[in-house]
XYZ file of N, CA, C and O in Angstrom:
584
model
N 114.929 -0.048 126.523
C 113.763 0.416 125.826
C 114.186 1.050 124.516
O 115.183 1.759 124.378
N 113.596 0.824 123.869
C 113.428 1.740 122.407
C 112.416 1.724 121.603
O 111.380 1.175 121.977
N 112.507 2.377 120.210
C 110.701 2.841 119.530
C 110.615 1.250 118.970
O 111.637 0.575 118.844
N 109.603 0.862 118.729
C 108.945 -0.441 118.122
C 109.486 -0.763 116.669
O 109.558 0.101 115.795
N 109.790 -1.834 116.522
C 109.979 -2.295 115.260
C 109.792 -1.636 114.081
O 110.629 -1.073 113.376
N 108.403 -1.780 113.907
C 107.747 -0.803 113.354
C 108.415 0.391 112.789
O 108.871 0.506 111.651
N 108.406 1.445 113.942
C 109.277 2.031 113.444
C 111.180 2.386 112.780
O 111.783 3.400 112.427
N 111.517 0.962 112.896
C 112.795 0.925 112.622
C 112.621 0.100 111.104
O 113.590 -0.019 110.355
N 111.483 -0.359 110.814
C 111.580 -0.911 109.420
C 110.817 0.052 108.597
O 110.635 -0.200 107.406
N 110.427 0.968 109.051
C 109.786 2.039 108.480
C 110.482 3.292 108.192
O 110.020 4.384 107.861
N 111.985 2.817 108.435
C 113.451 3.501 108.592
C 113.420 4.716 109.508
O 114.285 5.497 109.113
N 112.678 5.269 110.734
C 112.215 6.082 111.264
C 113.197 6.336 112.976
O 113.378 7.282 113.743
N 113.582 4.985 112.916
C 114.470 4.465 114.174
C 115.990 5.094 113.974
O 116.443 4.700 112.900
N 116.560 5.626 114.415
C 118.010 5.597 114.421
C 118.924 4.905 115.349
O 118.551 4.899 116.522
N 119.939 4.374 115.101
C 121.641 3.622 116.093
C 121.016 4.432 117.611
O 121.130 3.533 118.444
N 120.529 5.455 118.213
C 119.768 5.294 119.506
C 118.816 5.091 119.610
O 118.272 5.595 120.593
N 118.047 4.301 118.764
C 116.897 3.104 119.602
C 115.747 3.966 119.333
O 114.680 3.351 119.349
N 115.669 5.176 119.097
C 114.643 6.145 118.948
C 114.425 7.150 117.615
O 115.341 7.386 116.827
N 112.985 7.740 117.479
C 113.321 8.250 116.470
C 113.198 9.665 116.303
O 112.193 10.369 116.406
N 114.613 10.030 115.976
C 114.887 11.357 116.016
C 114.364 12.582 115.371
O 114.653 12.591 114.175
N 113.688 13.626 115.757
C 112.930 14.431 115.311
C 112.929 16.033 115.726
O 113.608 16.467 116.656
N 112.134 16.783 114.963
C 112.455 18.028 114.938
C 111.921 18.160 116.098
O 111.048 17.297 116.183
N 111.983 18.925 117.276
C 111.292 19.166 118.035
C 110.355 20.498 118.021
O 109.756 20.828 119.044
N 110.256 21.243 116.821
C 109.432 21.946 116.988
C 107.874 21.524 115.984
O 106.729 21.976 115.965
N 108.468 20.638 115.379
C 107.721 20.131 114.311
C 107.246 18.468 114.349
O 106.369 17.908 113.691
N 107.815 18.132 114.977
C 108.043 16.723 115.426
C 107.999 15.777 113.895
O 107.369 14.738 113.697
N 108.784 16.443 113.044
C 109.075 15.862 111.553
C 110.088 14.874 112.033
O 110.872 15.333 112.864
N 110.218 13.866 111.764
C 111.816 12.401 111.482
C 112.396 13.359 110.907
O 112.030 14.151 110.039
N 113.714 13.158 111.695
C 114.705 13.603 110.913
C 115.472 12.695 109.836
O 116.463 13.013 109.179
N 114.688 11.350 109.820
C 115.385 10.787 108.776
C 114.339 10.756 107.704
O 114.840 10.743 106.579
N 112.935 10.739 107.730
C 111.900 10.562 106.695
C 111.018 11.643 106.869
O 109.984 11.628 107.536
N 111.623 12.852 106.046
C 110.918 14.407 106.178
C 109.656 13.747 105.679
O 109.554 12.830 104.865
N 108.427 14.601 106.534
C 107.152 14.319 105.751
C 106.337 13.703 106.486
O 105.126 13.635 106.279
N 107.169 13.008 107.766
C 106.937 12.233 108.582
C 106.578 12.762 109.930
O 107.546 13.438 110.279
N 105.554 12.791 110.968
C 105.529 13.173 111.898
C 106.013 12.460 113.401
O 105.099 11.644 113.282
N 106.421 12.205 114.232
C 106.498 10.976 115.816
C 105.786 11.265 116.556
O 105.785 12.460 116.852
N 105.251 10.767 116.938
C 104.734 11.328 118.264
C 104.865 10.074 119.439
O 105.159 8.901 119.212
N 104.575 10.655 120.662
C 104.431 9.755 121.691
C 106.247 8.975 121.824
O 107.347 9.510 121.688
N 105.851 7.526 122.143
C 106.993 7.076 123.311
C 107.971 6.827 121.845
O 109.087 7.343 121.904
N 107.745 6.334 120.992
C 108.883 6.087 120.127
C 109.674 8.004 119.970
O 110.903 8.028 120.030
N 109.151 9.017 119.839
C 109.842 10.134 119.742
C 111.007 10.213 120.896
O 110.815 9.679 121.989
N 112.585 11.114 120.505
C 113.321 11.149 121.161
C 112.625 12.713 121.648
O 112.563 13.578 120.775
N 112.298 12.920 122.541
C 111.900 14.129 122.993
C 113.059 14.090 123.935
O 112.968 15.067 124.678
N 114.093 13.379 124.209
C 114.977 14.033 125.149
C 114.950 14.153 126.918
O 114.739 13.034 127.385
N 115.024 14.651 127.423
C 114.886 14.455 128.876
C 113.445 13.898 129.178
O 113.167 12.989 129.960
N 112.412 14.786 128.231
C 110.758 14.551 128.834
C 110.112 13.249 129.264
O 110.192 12.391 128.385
N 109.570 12.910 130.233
C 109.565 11.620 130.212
C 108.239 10.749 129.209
O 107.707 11.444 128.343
N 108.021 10.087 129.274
C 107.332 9.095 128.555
C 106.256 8.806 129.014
O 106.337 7.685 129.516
N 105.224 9.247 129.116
C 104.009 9.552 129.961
C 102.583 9.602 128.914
O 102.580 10.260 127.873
N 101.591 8.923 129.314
C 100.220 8.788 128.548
C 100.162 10.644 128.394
O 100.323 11.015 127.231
N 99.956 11.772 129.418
C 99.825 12.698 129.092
C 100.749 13.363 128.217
O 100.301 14.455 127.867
N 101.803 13.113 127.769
C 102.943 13.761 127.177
C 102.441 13.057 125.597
O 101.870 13.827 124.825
N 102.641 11.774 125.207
C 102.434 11.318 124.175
C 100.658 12.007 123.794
O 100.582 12.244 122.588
N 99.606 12.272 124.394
C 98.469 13.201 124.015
C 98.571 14.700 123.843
O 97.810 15.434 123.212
N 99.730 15.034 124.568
C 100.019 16.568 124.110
C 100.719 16.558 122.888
O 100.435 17.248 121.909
N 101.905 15.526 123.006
C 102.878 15.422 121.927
C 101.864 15.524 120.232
O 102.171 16.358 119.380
N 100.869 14.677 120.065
C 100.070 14.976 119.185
C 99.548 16.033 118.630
O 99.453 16.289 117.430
N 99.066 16.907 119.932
C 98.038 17.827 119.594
C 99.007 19.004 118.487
O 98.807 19.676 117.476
N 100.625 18.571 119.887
C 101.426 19.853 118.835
C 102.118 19.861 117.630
O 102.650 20.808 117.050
N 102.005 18.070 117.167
C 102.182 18.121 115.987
C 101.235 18.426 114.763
O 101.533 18.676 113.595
N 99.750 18.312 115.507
C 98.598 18.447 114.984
C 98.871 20.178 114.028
O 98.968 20.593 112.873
N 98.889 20.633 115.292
C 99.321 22.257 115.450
C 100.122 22.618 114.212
O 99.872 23.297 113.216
N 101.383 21.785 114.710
C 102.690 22.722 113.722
C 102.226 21.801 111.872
O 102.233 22.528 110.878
N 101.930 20.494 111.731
C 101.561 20.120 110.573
C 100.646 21.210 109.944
O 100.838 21.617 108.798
N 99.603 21.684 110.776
C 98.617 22.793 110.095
C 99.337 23.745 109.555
O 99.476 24.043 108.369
N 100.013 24.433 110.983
C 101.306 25.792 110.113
C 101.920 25.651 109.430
O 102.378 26.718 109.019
N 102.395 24.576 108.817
C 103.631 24.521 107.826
C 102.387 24.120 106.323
O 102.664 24.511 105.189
N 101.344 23.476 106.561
C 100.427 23.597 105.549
C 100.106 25.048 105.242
O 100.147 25.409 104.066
N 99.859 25.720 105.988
C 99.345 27.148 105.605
C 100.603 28.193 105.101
O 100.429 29.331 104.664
N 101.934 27.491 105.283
C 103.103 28.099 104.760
C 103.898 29.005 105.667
O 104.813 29.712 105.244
N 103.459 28.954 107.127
C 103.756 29.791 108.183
C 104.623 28.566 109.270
O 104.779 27.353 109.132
N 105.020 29.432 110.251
C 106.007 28.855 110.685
C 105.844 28.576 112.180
O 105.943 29.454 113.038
N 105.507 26.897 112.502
C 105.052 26.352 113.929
C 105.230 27.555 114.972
O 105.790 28.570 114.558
N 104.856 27.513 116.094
C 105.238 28.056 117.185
C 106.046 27.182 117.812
O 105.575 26.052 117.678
N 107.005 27.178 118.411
C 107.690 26.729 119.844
C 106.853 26.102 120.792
O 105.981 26.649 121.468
N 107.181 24.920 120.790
C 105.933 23.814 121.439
C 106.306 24.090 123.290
O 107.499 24.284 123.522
N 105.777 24.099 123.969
C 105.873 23.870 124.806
C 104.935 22.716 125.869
O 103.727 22.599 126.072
N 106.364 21.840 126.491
C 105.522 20.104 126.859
C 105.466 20.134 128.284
O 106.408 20.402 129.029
N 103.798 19.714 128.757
C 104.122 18.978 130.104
C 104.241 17.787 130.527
O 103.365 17.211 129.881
N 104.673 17.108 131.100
C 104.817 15.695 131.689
C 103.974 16.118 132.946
O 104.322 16.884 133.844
N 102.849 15.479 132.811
C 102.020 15.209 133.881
C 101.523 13.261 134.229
O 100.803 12.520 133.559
N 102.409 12.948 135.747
C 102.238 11.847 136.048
C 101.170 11.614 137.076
O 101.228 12.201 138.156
N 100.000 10.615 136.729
C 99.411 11.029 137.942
C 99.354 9.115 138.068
O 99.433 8.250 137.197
N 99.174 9.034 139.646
C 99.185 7.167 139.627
C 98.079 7.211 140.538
O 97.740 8.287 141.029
N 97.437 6.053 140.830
C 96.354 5.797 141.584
C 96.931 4.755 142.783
O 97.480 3.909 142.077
N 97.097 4.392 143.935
C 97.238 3.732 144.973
C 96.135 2.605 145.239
O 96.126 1.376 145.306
N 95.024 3.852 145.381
C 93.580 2.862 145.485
C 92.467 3.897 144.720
O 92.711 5.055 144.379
N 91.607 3.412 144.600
C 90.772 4.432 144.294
C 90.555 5.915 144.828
O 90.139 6.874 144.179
N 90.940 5.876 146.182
C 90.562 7.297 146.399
C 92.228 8.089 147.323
O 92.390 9.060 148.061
N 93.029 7.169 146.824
C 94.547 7.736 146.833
C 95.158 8.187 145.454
O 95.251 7.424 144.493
N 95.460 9.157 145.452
C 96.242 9.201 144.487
C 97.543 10.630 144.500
O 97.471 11.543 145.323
N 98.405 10.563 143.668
C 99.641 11.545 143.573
C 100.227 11.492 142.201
O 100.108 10.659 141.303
N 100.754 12.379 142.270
C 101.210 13.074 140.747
C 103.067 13.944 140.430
O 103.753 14.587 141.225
N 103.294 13.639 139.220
C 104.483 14.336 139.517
C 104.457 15.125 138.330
O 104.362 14.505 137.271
N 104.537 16.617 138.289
C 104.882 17.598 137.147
C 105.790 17.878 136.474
O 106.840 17.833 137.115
N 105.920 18.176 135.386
C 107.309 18.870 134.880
C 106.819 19.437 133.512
O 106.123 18.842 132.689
N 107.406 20.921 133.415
C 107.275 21.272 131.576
C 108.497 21.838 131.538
O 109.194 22.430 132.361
N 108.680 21.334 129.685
C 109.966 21.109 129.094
C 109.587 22.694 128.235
O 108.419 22.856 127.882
N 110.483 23.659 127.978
C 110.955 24.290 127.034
C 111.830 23.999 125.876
O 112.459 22.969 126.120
N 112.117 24.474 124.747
C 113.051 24.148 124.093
C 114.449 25.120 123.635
O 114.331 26.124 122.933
N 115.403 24.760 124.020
C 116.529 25.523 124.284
C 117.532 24.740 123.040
O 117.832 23.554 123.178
N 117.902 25.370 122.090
C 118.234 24.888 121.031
C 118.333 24.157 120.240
O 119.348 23.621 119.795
N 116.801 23.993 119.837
C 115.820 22.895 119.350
C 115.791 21.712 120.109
O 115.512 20.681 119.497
N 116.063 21.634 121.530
C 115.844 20.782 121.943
C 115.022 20.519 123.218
O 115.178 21.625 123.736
N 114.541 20.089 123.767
C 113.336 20.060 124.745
C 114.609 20.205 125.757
O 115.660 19.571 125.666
N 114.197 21.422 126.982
C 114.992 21.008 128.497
C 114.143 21.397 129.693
O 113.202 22.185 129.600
N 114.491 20.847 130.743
C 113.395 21.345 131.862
C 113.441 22.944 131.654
O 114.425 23.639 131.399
N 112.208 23.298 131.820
C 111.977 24.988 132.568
C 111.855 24.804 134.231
O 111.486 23.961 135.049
N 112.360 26.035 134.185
C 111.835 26.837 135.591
C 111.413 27.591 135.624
O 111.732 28.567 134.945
N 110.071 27.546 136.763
C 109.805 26.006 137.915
C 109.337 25.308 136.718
O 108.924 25.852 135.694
N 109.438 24.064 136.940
C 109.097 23.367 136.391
C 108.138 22.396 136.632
O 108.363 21.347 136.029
N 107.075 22.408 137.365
C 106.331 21.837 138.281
C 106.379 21.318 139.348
O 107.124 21.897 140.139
N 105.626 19.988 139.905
C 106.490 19.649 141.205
C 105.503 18.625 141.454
O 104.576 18.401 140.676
N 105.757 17.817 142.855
C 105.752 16.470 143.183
C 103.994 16.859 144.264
O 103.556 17.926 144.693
N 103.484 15.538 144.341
C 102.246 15.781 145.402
C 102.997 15.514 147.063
O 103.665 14.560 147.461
N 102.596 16.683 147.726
C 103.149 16.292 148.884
C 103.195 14.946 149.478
O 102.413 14.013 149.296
N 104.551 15.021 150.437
C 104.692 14.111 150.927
C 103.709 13.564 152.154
O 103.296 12.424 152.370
N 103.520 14.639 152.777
C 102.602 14.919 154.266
C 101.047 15.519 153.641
O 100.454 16.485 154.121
N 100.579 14.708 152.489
C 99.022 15.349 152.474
C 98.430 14.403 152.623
O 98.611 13.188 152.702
N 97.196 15.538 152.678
C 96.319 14.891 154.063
C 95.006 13.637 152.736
O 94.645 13.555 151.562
N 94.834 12.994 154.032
C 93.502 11.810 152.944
C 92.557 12.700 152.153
O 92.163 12.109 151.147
N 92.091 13.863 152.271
C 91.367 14.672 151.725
C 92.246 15.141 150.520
O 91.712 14.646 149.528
N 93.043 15.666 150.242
C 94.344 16.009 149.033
C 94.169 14.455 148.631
O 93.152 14.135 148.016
N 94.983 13.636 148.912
C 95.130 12.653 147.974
C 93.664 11.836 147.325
O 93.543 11.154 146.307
N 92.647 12.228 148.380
C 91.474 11.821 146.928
C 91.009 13.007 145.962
O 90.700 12.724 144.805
N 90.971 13.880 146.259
C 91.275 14.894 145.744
C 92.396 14.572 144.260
O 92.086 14.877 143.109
N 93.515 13.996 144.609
C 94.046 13.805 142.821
C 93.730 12.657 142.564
O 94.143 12.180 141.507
N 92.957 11.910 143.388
C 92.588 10.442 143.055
C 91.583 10.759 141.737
O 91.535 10.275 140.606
N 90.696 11.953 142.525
C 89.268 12.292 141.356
C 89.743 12.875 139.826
O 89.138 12.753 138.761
N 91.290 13.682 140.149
C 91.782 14.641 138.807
C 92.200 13.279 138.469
O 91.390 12.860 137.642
N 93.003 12.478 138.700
C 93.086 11.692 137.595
C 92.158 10.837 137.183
O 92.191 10.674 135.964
N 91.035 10.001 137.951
C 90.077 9.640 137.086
C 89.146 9.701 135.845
O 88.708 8.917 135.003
N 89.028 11.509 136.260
C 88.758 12.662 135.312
C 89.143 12.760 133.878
O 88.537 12.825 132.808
N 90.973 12.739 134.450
C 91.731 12.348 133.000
C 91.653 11.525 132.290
O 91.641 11.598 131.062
N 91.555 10.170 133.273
C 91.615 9.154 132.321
C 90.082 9.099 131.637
O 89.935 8.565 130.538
N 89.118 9.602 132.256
C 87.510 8.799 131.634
C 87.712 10.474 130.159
O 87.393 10.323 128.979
N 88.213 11.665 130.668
C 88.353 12.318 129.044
C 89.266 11.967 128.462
O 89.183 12.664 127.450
N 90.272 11.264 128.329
C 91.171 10.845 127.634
C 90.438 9.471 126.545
O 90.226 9.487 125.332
N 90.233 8.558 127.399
C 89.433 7.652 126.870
C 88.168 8.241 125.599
O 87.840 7.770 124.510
N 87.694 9.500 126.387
C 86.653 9.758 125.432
C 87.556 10.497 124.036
O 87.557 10.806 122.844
N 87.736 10.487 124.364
C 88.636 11.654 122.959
C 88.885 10.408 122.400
O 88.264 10.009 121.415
N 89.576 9.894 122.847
C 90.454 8.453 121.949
C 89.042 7.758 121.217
O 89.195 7.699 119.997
N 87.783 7.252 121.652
C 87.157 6.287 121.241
C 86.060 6.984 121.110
O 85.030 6.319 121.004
N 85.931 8.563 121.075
C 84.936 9.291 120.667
C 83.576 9.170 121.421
O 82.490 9.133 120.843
N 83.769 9.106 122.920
C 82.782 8.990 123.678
C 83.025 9.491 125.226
O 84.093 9.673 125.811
N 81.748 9.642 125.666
C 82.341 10.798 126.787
C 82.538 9.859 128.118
O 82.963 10.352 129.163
């Protein structure tokens, strides 16, 4: 795997396949000015997740504003939230949030955690509904409809 074409003719890609960036700012480190977000960003351990690449935005959204106003981002902090569907009314999820430990994203502790192994049909529709949830507001945000 690595970031899309795209971004490697847009000189944004670096010799690891990805494109390397500030992590508090999520600026290219090769084309200042530039923001990454989502799966082409080297965020480092975090994984690569629809929810991570929608947070990943918001906090570049964030730190682009602060550095417009001449002030200085906050320290992003990321979750990786996986959630999968089985069937419609199964579902499970796996957590994790990343801190950044010398400019670089690393797990925190705790760092979230896995949907039980032993839950019951009531729990697993139960995240069947949170992620449906997600996905029908996700969708709306994206295409501006609820």
């Amino acid at each position: 795997q690595r970031a899309s074409n795209l971004s490697a003719s847009a000189g944004l890609r670096d010799s690891t396949g990805w494109c390397t960036i500030d992590h508090v700012t999520f600026e290219s480190r090769l084309r200042p000015g530039v923001h990454v977000i989502g799966d082409a960003a080297d965020l480092g351990p975090v994984p690569k997740t629809a929810f991570t690449a929608a947070l990943s935005g918001r906090l570049a959204a964030h730190a682009i504003v602060a550095i417009l106003r001449n002030a200085v981002p906050p320290a992003p902090i990321l979750t990786s939230v996986l959630g999968a569907l089985a069937t419609p009314d199964y579902g499970f999820s796996a957590i994790d949030t990343f801190r950044l430990k010398s400019n670089r994203f690393s797990a925190a502790e705790p760092g979230g955690g896995l949907s039980p192994w032993t839950a019951s049909a009531e729990h697993r529709k139960s995240e069947a509904d949170v992620i449906k949830t997600w996905i029908r507001s996700s969708l709306g945000s994206i295409w501006g409809s609820t």
